[in-house]
Amino acid sequence: MKIIIVDDEPLVRIGIKSSIDWQSIGIEIVGEASDGEEALKLIAEQNPDVVLLDIKIPKKDGIEVLSEMRAQGMRTKVMILSSFDDFAYVKKAMKLGAVDYFHKPSMNIAEIKSAMSKIKDELAMNKENKLQEPSFVQDKDIILRNLLTGKIEDVSQVKLKEGNLYTILFTVKLYAQVMKRYTKENPAFLPNTIRHLLTELLAKENEVEFVQMEENLYAVLIGNNESKGLQASFAHVNDIVYLIHSSLKRFVNIDMVFGVSEAVHSFENFNQAFDQAKQALELKFYHSNDPVFYYRPQDKDIEQKMEQINDYVMAMKKGLKEESYDLFAQNLEAWEQYIQLHECLTERDVRKIYEGLLFMLQDGKTDAGKAGQSDEIEDFFELSAYYHELFNERLRAKISGTNKEYNPLVRGIMQYIENNYRESISLKLLGETFQTSPNYISRLFKQEVDRGLFDYLNEVRIRKSKDLLKDYRYKIYEVAEMVGFKSQVHFAIVFHKYVGMAPKDYRKEIG
C-alpha cells in the first residue's frame, strides 16, 4: 500500500515517518508535500492508496485539495490531520469523503497503525472479492455501492425504479462484544450469516436491494414505484425495517440499530439518501436504547453551534495548560450538556475531543491500553462516565503530586534542575553532585515522581520556554539555547511533544 504525507510542518512529517516501521507492515511512503498545490501534483503522479492530509496548509488548504481530488474522480482514501479547534473544517472534509481524521497533538502510533491496517484490509478484501465472487454478485455490489456514493452506472441489474426511493442503513449493536462469540478461525461467520439471511428475507420483494458497505455497516435500498404516495411508501420502509430487525434477533440473537433516509425521487439522489441515513444512524450515540432513527434536517445555525463547541474546547485547553482545573471542569460539564442537548457532534468527534483532553492531562503521554478500553462503549453517557473517571484519576495524581513530600534526595535534584536547567545535565553529573549512584538516582526519581528524570527536566525547560516565547525580543533559536537545548530542531520536537504545537505556532496563539 502506498501513502503520501501532506503537512507544512517538517517536524510533523518527520514524526510520522520515523515513528512507525512502515515497511514492516507493508506500507510505502511514496512522497511528501508541504502545500496544497504540491500535494495535488504529487497525488496525480503517484496515485497513492492513502493520503495523510493536513487541514491547514498553504496555497490550497486541505478542503480545497480534497474537493479537487473528488472533482477529478480520484478514489484515493484521505485521512485528515487537524488540531482541536478545526472542527468546522473537519466536518467539511468528512462530507467530502475523508475516511478518518487525527488530532495532531494527541495522535499516537497505535492509532495510526490501526487506521492504516483497517484500510489495508479493506483494499485486500475488495481485491479478494473481485477474484472470488461470481461476476454477477460482484458487479451488482459495485453498482449498488456506486449508486449510494454518487456514481451512476448501468443499473439494469438493479431491481429498482425511480420514485420514492429510500436508503436504510443498519449496524450490529455492541458489535465488538458480539464478535467475541465467534472464533478467530471463522471471523466471516457473522457477515456471511447476515448476507444469506437478507437474501432469503428480501427474495420476494420486487424493489429492494441490499449491500454490505463496511465491516459493520449494511445498506438496504428500497423503491416504491408500486406504492401510491409517501404514506404508503413510508409504511413499506418500516415493514422492511421490522422484518430485518425481528428476523436477525430471532435467528442470530443480535440487536440492530437502523437509520432511515427521507424519500428521494431519482437514482441521482441516492447518495443524498445515503448521507441522510448515516446522519440518522449517528443519533444512536445519544439514544442507545432506541432501535430506529429517522433523518432530520440539519439545524440552520449549525455553524454557530460549532463555534460554541470550539469555545468550550479552547476554554478546556486553557484550563489544562494553566493548571486551572476548576476552569477545565466547568467547561467540560458545559460542553457535555451542550452537545447532549443539541446532538450536534458525531460519536467520532466526541471521542477525539475526549482523547485529546486525556492526552493533555497526561502531559503528552499516551496510554493505548486505557484508551482502547473505551472502544466497546457505544453510548454517550457511558463514554462520558468512563472519561470522567480517567480525568479525575489524572487530576488527583497531579494535585497530590504538587503537594507531595518527596524524598530529600529527590527534592534536592528537583531544586538543582530548577536552578541549572539552562546547563547540560546528565545522570553522571547528578551522581557526582549528590555523591550517589546514577542508577539509584534514576530508579528513585521514577519511583517518587512517576516519570523519568529527563522527562521531568524537559517539562521544566518547556515550562520556562513558554514564558520566554511571550517576549518577542528573543528569536526561537535563542529561546532554545536559553532553556538548555543545543539545537532549535531538538527544542521544536520536544516542545511539540509536550505542548502539541510548534514553538512558532504557540507564539502566534498567545499573541
PDB file of N, CA and C in Angstrom, residues 262-339:
ATOM      1  N   GLU A 262     -34.942  10.185   4.197  1.00  0.00           N
ATOM      2  CA  GLU A 262     -36.171  10.679   3.575  1.00  0.00           C
ATOM      3  C   GLU A 262     -36.277  10.067   2.177  1.00  0.00           C
ATOM      4  N   ALA A 263     -37.435  10.262   1.528  1.00  0.00           N
ATOM      5  CA  ALA A 263     -37.611   9.770   0.160  1.00  0.00           C
ATOM      6  C   ALA A 263     -36.887  10.683  -0.824  1.00  0.00           C
ATOM      7  N   VAL A 264     -36.214  10.064  -1.793  1.00  0.00           N
ATOM      8  CA  VAL A 264     -35.685  10.809  -2.939  1.00  0.00           C
ATOM      9  C   VAL A 264     -36.335  10.232  -4.184  1.00  0.00           C
ATOM     10  N   HIS A 265     -36.246  10.938  -5.287  1.00  0.00           N
ATOM     11  CA  HIS A 265     -37.076  10.547  -6.422  1.00  0.00           C
ATOM     12  C   HIS A 265     -36.302  10.116  -7.663  1.00  0.00           C
ATOM     13  N   SER A 266     -34.977  10.120  -7.575  1.00  0.00           N
ATOM     14  CA  SER A 266     -34.204   9.653  -8.728  1.00  0.00           C
ATOM     15  C   SER A 266     -32.924   8.983  -8.258  1.00  0.00           C
ATOM     16  N   PHE A 267     -32.348   8.142  -9.128  1.00  0.00           N
ATOM     17  CA  PHE A 267     -31.090   7.474  -8.790  1.00  0.00           C
ATOM     18  C   PHE A 267     -29.975   8.492  -8.504  1.00  0.00           C
ATOM     19  N   GLU A 268     -30.049   9.648  -9.147  1.00  0.00           N
ATOM     20  CA  GLU A 268     -29.029  10.678  -8.945  1.00  0.00           C
ATOM     21  C   GLU A 268     -28.980  11.167  -7.500  1.00  0.00           C
ATOM     22  N   ASN A 269     -30.086  11.002  -6.774  1.00  0.00           N
ATOM     23  CA  ASN A 269     -30.154  11.491  -5.388  1.00  0.00           C
ATOM     24  C   ASN A 269     -29.947  10.397  -4.351  1.00  0.00           C
ATOM     25  N   PHE A 270     -29.562   9.180  -4.786  1.00  0.00           N
ATOM     26  CA  PHE A 270     -29.357   8.105  -3.823  1.00  0.00           C
ATOM     27  C   PHE A 270     -28.217   8.428  -2.847  1.00  0.00           C
ATOM     28  N   ASN A 271     -27.187   9.120  -3.343  1.00  0.00           N
ATOM     29  CA  ASN A 271     -26.087   9.486  -2.426  1.00  0.00           C
ATOM     30  C   ASN A 271     -26.572  10.438  -1.337  1.00  0.00           C
ATOM     31  N   GLN A 272     -27.550  11.277  -1.678  1.00  0.00           N
ATOM     32  CA  GLN A 272     -28.142  12.172  -0.674  1.00  0.00           C
ATOM     33  C   GLN A 272     -28.890  11.344   0.374  1.00  0.00           C
ATOM     34  N   ALA A 273     -29.625  10.332  -0.073  1.00  0.00           N
ATOM     35  CA  ALA A 273     -30.342   9.461   0.864  1.00  0.00           C
ATOM     36  C   ALA A 273     -29.365   8.681   1.741  1.00  0.00           C
ATOM     37  N   PHE A 274     -28.247   8.266   1.162  1.00  0.00           N
ATOM     38  CA  PHE A 274     -27.220   7.549   1.916  1.00  0.00           C
ATOM     39  C   PHE A 274     -26.662   8.436   3.032  1.00  0.00           C
ATOM     40  N   ASP A 275     -26.354   9.687   2.700  1.00  0.00           N
ATOM     41  CA  ASP A 275     -25.837  10.625   3.701  1.00  0.00           C
ATOM     42  C   ASP A 275     -26.868  10.876   4.803  1.00  0.00           C
ATOM     43  N   GLN A 276     -28.136  10.980   4.409  1.00  0.00           N
ATOM     44  CA  GLN A 276     -29.195  11.194   5.397  1.00  0.00           C
ATOM     45  C   GLN A 276     -29.308  10.007   6.357  1.00  0.00           C
ATOM     46  N   ALA A 277     -29.241   8.799   5.818  1.00  0.00           N
ATOM     47  CA  ALA A 277     -29.332   7.600   6.662  1.00  0.00           C
ATOM     48  C   ALA A 277     -28.146   7.528   7.627  1.00  0.00           C
ATOM     49  N   LYS A 278     -26.944   7.933   7.156  1.00  0.00           N
ATOM     50  CA  LYS A 278     -25.772   7.956   8.042  1.00  0.00           C
ATOM     51  C   LYS A 278     -25.972   8.955   9.178  1.00  0.00           C
ATOM     52  N   GLN A 279     -26.495  10.126   8.838  1.00  0.00           N
ATOM     53  CA  GLN A 279     -26.744  11.134   9.877  1.00  0.00           C
ATOM     54  C   GLN A 279     -27.782  10.642  10.883  1.00  0.00           C
ATOM     55  N   ALA A 280     -28.807   9.968  10.389  1.00  0.00           N
ATOM     56  CA  ALA A 280     -29.826   9.420  11.287  1.00  0.00           C
ATOM     57  C   ALA A 280     -29.219   8.369  12.212  1.00  0.00           C
ATOM     58  N   LEU A 281     -28.371   7.516  11.665  1.00  0.00           N
ATOM     59  CA  LEU A 281     -27.753   6.445  12.445  1.00  0.00           C
ATOM     60  C   LEU A 281     -26.842   7.003  13.540  1.00  0.00           C
ATOM     61  N   GLU A 282     -26.253   8.177  13.300  1.00  0.00           N
ATOM     62  CA  GLU A 282     -25.376   8.793  14.298  1.00  0.00           C
ATOM     63  C   GLU A 282     -26.116   9.097  15.605  1.00  0.00           C
ATOM     64  N   LEU A 283     -27.428   9.254  15.536  1.00  0.00           N
ATOM     65  CA  LEU A 283     -28.204   9.608  16.723  1.00  0.00           C
ATOM     66  C   LEU A 283     -28.218   8.487  17.768  1.00  0.00           C
ATOM     67  N   LYS A 284     -27.860   7.274  17.367  1.00  0.00           N
ATOM     68  CA  LYS A 284     -27.837   6.154  18.318  1.00  0.00           C
ATOM     69  C   LYS A 284     -26.863   6.423  19.466  1.00  0.00           C
ATOM     70  N   PHE A 285     -25.854   7.241  19.227  1.00  0.00           N
ATOM     71  CA  PHE A 285     -24.860   7.556  20.248  1.00  0.00           C
ATOM     72  C   PHE A 285     -25.502   8.250  21.449  1.00  0.00           C
ATOM     73  N   TYR A 286     -26.539   9.060  21.187  1.00  0.00           N
ATOM     74  CA  TYR A 286     -27.202   9.804  22.256  1.00  0.00           C
ATOM     75  C   TYR A 286     -28.456   9.096  22.778  1.00  0.00           C
ATOM     76  N   HIS A 287     -28.941   8.085  22.055  1.00  0.00           N
ATOM     77  CA  HIS A 287     -30.171   7.370  22.432  1.00  0.00           C
ATOM     78  C   HIS A 287     -29.940   5.868  22.257  1.00  0.00           C
ATOM     79  N   SER A 288     -29.173   5.293  23.147  1.00  0.00           N
ATOM     80  CA  SER A 288     -28.696   3.925  22.937  1.00  0.00           C
ATOM     81  C   SER A 288     -29.796   2.866  23.019  1.00  0.00           C
ATOM     82  N   ASN A 289     -30.940   3.202  23.589  1.00  0.00           N
ATOM     83  CA  ASN A 289     -31.997   2.194  23.738  1.00  0.00           C
ATOM     84  C   ASN A 289     -32.966   2.147  22.558  1.00  0.00           C
ATOM     85  N   ASP A 290     -32.886   3.128  21.674  1.00  0.00           N
ATOM     86  CA  ASP A 290     -33.810   3.173  20.529  1.00  0.00           C
ATOM     87  C   ASP A 290     -33.237   2.368  19.365  1.00  0.00           C
ATOM     88  N   PRO A 291     -34.092   1.583  18.680  1.00  0.00           N
ATOM     89  CA  PRO A 291     -33.582   0.758  17.577  1.00  0.00           C
ATOM     90  C   PRO A 291     -33.607   1.431  16.202  1.00  0.00           C
ATOM     91  N   VAL A 292     -34.475   2.452  16.027  1.00  0.00           N
ATOM     92  CA  VAL A 292     -34.651   3.042  14.690  1.00  0.00           C
ATOM     93  C   VAL A 292     -34.591   4.570  14.791  1.00  0.00           C
ATOM     94  N   PHE A 293     -33.855   5.173  13.848  1.00  0.00           N
ATOM     95  CA  PHE A 293     -33.727   6.631  13.816  1.00  0.00           C
ATOM     96  C   PHE A 293     -34.030   7.128  12.400  1.00  0.00           C
ATOM     97  N   TYR A 294     -34.777   8.218  12.327  1.00  0.00           N
ATOM     98  CA  TYR A 294     -35.163   8.794  11.040  1.00  0.00           C
ATOM     99  C   TYR A 294     -34.429  10.110  10.826  1.00  0.00           C
ATOM    100  N   TYR A 295     -34.059  10.346   9.600  1.00  0.00           N
ATOM    101  CA  TYR A 295     -33.310  11.559   9.272  1.00  0.00           C
ATOM    102  C   TYR A 295     -34.102  12.801   9.655  1.00  0.00           C
ATOM    103  N   ARG A 296     -33.402  13.765  10.225  1.00  0.00           N
ATOM    104  CA  ARG A 296     -33.991  15.074  10.469  1.00  0.00           C
ATOM    105  C   ARG A 296     -33.038  16.119   9.903  1.00  0.00           C
ATOM    106  N   PRO A 297     -33.557  17.114   9.205  1.00  0.00           N
ATOM    107  CA  PRO A 297     -32.692  18.120   8.557  1.00  0.00           C
ATOM    108  C   PRO A 297     -31.780  18.809   9.561  1.00  0.00           C
ATOM    109  N   GLN A 298     -30.594  19.138   9.102  1.00  0.00           N
ATOM    110  CA  GLN A 298     -29.612  19.794   9.964  1.00  0.00           C
ATOM    111  C   GLN A 298     -30.068  21.204  10.320  1.00  0.00           C
ATOM    112  N   ASP A 299     -29.798  21.604  11.568  1.00  0.00           N
ATOM    113  CA  ASP A 299     -30.176  22.953  12.008  1.00  0.00           C
ATOM    114  C   ASP A 299     -29.491  24.010  11.147  1.00  0.00           C
ATOM    115  N   LYS A 300     -30.195  25.095  10.906  1.00  0.00           N
ATOM    116  CA  LYS A 300     -29.627  26.188  10.113  1.00  0.00           C
ATOM    117  C   LYS A 300     -28.473  26.881  10.843  1.00  0.00           C
ATOM    118  N   ASP A 301     -28.522  26.812  12.184  1.00  0.00           N
ATOM    119  CA  ASP A 301     -27.490  27.509  12.961  1.00  0.00           C
ATOM    120  C   ASP A 301     -26.356  26.577  13.375  1.00  0.00           C
ATOM    121  N   ILE A 302     -26.092  25.545  12.564  1.00  0.00           N
ATOM    122  CA  ILE A 302     -25.054  24.572  12.922  1.00  0.00           C
ATOM    123  C   ILE A 302     -23.685  25.230  13.055  1.00  0.00           C
ATOM    124  N   GLU A 303     -23.398  26.220  12.207  1.00  0.00           N
ATOM    125  CA  GLU A 303     -22.092  26.888  12.290  1.00  0.00           C
ATOM    126  C   GLU A 303     -21.922  27.618  13.624  1.00  0.00           C
ATOM    127  N   GLN A 304     -23.000  28.232  14.109  1.00  0.00           N
ATOM    128  CA  GLN A 304     -22.940  28.895  15.412  1.00  0.00           C
ATOM    129  C   GLN A 304     -22.709  27.876  16.524  1.00  0.00           C
ATOM    130  N   LYS A 305     -23.342  26.731  16.386  1.00  0.00           N
ATOM    131  CA  LYS A 305     -23.163  25.676  17.398  1.00  0.00           C
ATOM    132  C   LYS A 305     -21.723  25.163  17.405  1.00  0.00           C
ATOM    133  N   MET A 306     -21.154  25.027  16.218  1.00  0.00           N
ATOM    134  CA  MET A 306     -19.769  24.570  16.147  1.00  0.00           C
ATOM    135  C   MET A 306     -18.823  25.613  16.749  1.00  0.00           C
ATOM    136  N   GLU A 307     -19.132  26.880  16.551  1.00  0.00           N
ATOM    137  CA  GLU A 307     -18.323  27.941  17.163  1.00  0.00           C
ATOM    138  C   GLU A 307     -18.397  27.868  18.687  1.00  0.00           C
ATOM    139  N   GLN A 308     -19.603  27.597  19.193  1.00  0.00           N
ATOM    140  CA  GLN A 308     -19.763  27.477  20.647  1.00  0.00           C
ATOM    141  C   GLN A 308     -18.969  26.283  21.180  1.00  0.00           C
ATOM    142  N   ILE A 309     -19.001  25.180  20.433  1.00  0.00           N
ATOM    143  CA  ILE A 309     -18.237  23.994  20.824  1.00  0.00           C
ATOM    144  C   ILE A 309     -16.746  24.311  20.816  1.00  0.00           C
ATOM    145  N   ASN A 310     -16.296  25.011  19.788  1.00  0.00           N
ATOM    146  CA  ASN A 310     -14.883  25.411  19.733  1.00  0.00           C
ATOM    147  C   ASN A 310     -14.502  26.259  20.946  1.00  0.00           C
ATOM    148  N   ASP A 311     -15.421  27.150  21.353  1.00  0.00           N
ATOM    149  CA  ASP A 311     -15.151  27.993  22.526  1.00  0.00           C
ATOM    150  C   ASP A 311     -14.973  27.141  23.779  1.00  0.00           C
ATOM    151  N   TYR A 312     -15.840  26.145  23.944  1.00  0.00           N
ATOM    152  CA  TYR A 312     -15.720  25.255  25.103  1.00  0.00           C
ATOM    153  C   TYR A 312     -14.395  24.495  25.074  1.00  0.00           C
ATOM    154  N   VAL A 313     -14.038  23.973  23.890  1.00  0.00           N
ATOM    155  CA  VAL A 313     -12.805  23.193  23.759  1.00  0.00           C
ATOM    156  C   VAL A 313     -11.587  24.066  24.056  1.00  0.00           C
ATOM    157  N   MET A 314     -11.579  25.282  23.521  1.00  0.00           N
ATOM    158  CA  MET A 314     -10.456  26.183  23.776  1.00  0.00           C
ATOM    159  C   MET A 314     -10.359  26.535  25.257  1.00  0.00           C
ATOM    160  N   ALA A 315     -11.509  26.693  25.926  1.00  0.00           N
ATOM    161  CA  ALA A 315     -11.501  27.001  27.359  1.00  0.00           C
ATOM    162  C   ALA A 315     -10.976  25.808  28.161  1.00  0.00           C
ATOM    163  N   MET A 316     -11.337  24.600  27.747  1.00  0.00           N
ATOM    164  CA  MET A 316     -10.820  23.404  28.441  1.00  0.00           C
ATOM    165  C   MET A 316      -9.312  23.292  28.251  1.00  0.00           C
ATOM    166  N   LYS A 317      -8.840  23.557  27.044  1.00  0.00           N
ATOM    167  CA  LYS A 317      -7.389  23.542  26.787  1.00  0.00           C
ATOM    168  C   LYS A 317      -6.675  24.580  27.648  1.00  0.00           C
ATOM    169  N   LYS A 318      -7.280  25.762  27.729  1.00  0.00           N
ATOM    170  CA  LYS A 318      -6.686  26.840  28.526  1.00  0.00           C
ATOM    171  C   LYS A 318      -6.585  26.423  29.996  1.00  0.00           C
ATOM    172  N   GLY A 319      -7.655  25.802  30.508  1.00  0.00           N
ATOM    173  CA  GLY A 319      -7.654  25.352  31.895  1.00  0.00           C
ATOM    174  C   GLY A 319      -6.555  24.344  32.168  1.00  0.00           C
ATOM    175  N   LEU A 320      -6.343  23.407  31.230  1.00  0.00           N
ATOM    176  CA  LEU A 320      -5.305  22.387  31.422  1.00  0.00           C
ATOM    177  C   LEU A 320      -3.911  22.990  31.287  1.00  0.00           C
ATOM    178  N   LYS A 321      -3.727  23.890  30.312  1.00  0.00           N
ATOM    179  CA  LYS A 321      -2.407  24.497  30.125  1.00  0.00           C
ATOM    180  C   LYS A 321      -1.985  25.333  31.326  1.00  0.00           C
ATOM    181  N   GLU A 322      -2.978  26.033  31.901  1.00  0.00           N
ATOM    182  CA  GLU A 322      -2.672  26.939  33.013  1.00  0.00           C
ATOM    183  C   GLU A 322      -2.874  26.267  34.368  1.00  0.00           C
ATOM    184  N   GLU A 323      -3.183  24.952  34.320  1.00  0.00           N
ATOM    185  CA  GLU A 323      -3.428  24.180  35.550  1.00  0.00           C
ATOM    186  C   GLU A 323      -4.542  24.797  36.387  1.00  0.00           C
ATOM    187  N   SER A 324      -5.522  25.384  35.696  1.00  0.00           N
ATOM    188  CA  SER A 324      -6.725  25.906  36.342  1.00  0.00           C
ATOM    189  C   SER A 324      -7.802  24.827  36.190  1.00  0.00           C
ATOM    190  N   TYR A 325      -7.792  23.860  37.086  1.00  0.00           N
ATOM    191  CA  TYR A 325      -8.617  22.670  36.909  1.00  0.00           C
ATOM    192  C   TYR A 325     -10.102  22.938  37.142  1.00  0.00           C
ATOM    193  N   ASP A 326     -10.432  23.985  37.901  1.00  0.00           N
ATOM    194  CA  ASP A 326     -11.841  24.372  38.046  1.00  0.00           C
ATOM    195  C   ASP A 326     -12.387  24.867  36.714  1.00  0.00           C
ATOM    196  N   LEU A 327     -11.573  25.668  36.002  1.00  0.00           N
ATOM    197  CA  LEU A 327     -11.984  26.159  34.682  1.00  0.00           C
ATOM    198  C   LEU A 327     -12.194  24.988  33.730  1.00  0.00           C
ATOM    199  N   PHE A 328     -11.278  24.018  33.770  1.00  0.00           N
ATOM    200  CA  PHE A 328     -11.410  22.828  32.924  1.00  0.00           C
ATOM    201  C   PHE A 328     -12.707  22.088  33.253  1.00  0.00           C
ATOM    202  N   ALA A 329     -12.965  21.824  34.523  1.00  0.00           N
ATOM    203  CA  ALA A 329     -14.134  21.050  34.935  1.00  0.00           C
ATOM    204  C   ALA A 329     -15.441  21.764  34.579  1.00  0.00           C
ATOM    205  N   GLN A 330     -15.478  23.079  34.774  1.00  0.00           N
ATOM    206  CA  GLN A 330     -16.699  23.843  34.469  1.00  0.00           C
ATOM    207  C   GLN A 330     -17.021  23.778  32.976  1.00  0.00           C
ATOM    208  N   ASN A 331     -16.009  23.924  32.141  1.00  0.00           N
ATOM    209  CA  ASN A 331     -16.248  23.920  30.692  1.00  0.00           C
ATOM    210  C   ASN A 331     -16.487  22.511  30.160  1.00  0.00           C
ATOM    211  N   LEU A 332     -15.897  21.514  30.810  1.00  0.00           N
ATOM    212  CA  LEU A 332     -16.183  20.130  30.436  1.00  0.00           C
ATOM    213  C   LEU A 332     -17.659  19.823  30.658  1.00  0.00           C
ATOM    214  N   GLU A 333     -18.174  20.212  31.815  1.00  0.00           N
ATOM    215  CA  GLU A 333     -19.594  19.980  32.120  1.00  0.00           C
ATOM    216  C   GLU A 333     -20.489  20.755  31.151  1.00  0.00           C
ATOM    217  N   ALA A 334     -20.142  22.017  30.891  1.00  0.00           N
ATOM    218  CA  ALA A 334     -20.950  22.847  29.983  1.00  0.00           C
ATOM    219  C   ALA A 334     -20.937  22.266  28.571  1.00  0.00           C
ATOM    220  N   TRP A 335     -19.762  21.827  28.107  1.00  0.00           N
ATOM    221  CA  TRP A 335     -19.628  21.227  26.769  1.00  0.00           C
ATOM    222  C   TRP A 335     -20.478  19.970  26.652  1.00  0.00           C
ATOM    223  N   GLU A 336     -20.413  19.110  27.653  1.00  0.00           N
ATOM    224  CA  GLU A 336     -21.182  17.861  27.606  1.00  0.00           C
ATOM    225  C   GLU A 336     -22.681  18.139  27.606  1.00  0.00           C
ATOM    226  N   GLN A 337     -23.119  19.075  28.407  1.00  0.00           N
ATOM    227  CA  GLN A 337     -24.549  19.419  28.434  1.00  0.00           C
ATOM    228  C   GLN A 337     -24.983  19.989  27.086  1.00  0.00           C
ATOM    229  N   TYR A 338     -24.111  20.781  26.482  1.00  0.00           N
ATOM    230  CA  TYR A 338     -24.436  21.419  25.204  1.00  0.00           C
ATOM    231  C   TYR A 338     -24.583  20.389  24.083  1.00  0.00           C
ATOM    232  N   ILE A 339     -23.616  19.477  23.977  1.00  0.00           N
ATOM    233  CA  ILE A 339     -23.692  18.506  22.877  1.00  0.00           C
ATOM    234  C   ILE A 339     -24.802  17.486  23.118  1.00  0.00           C
TER     235      ILE A 339
END
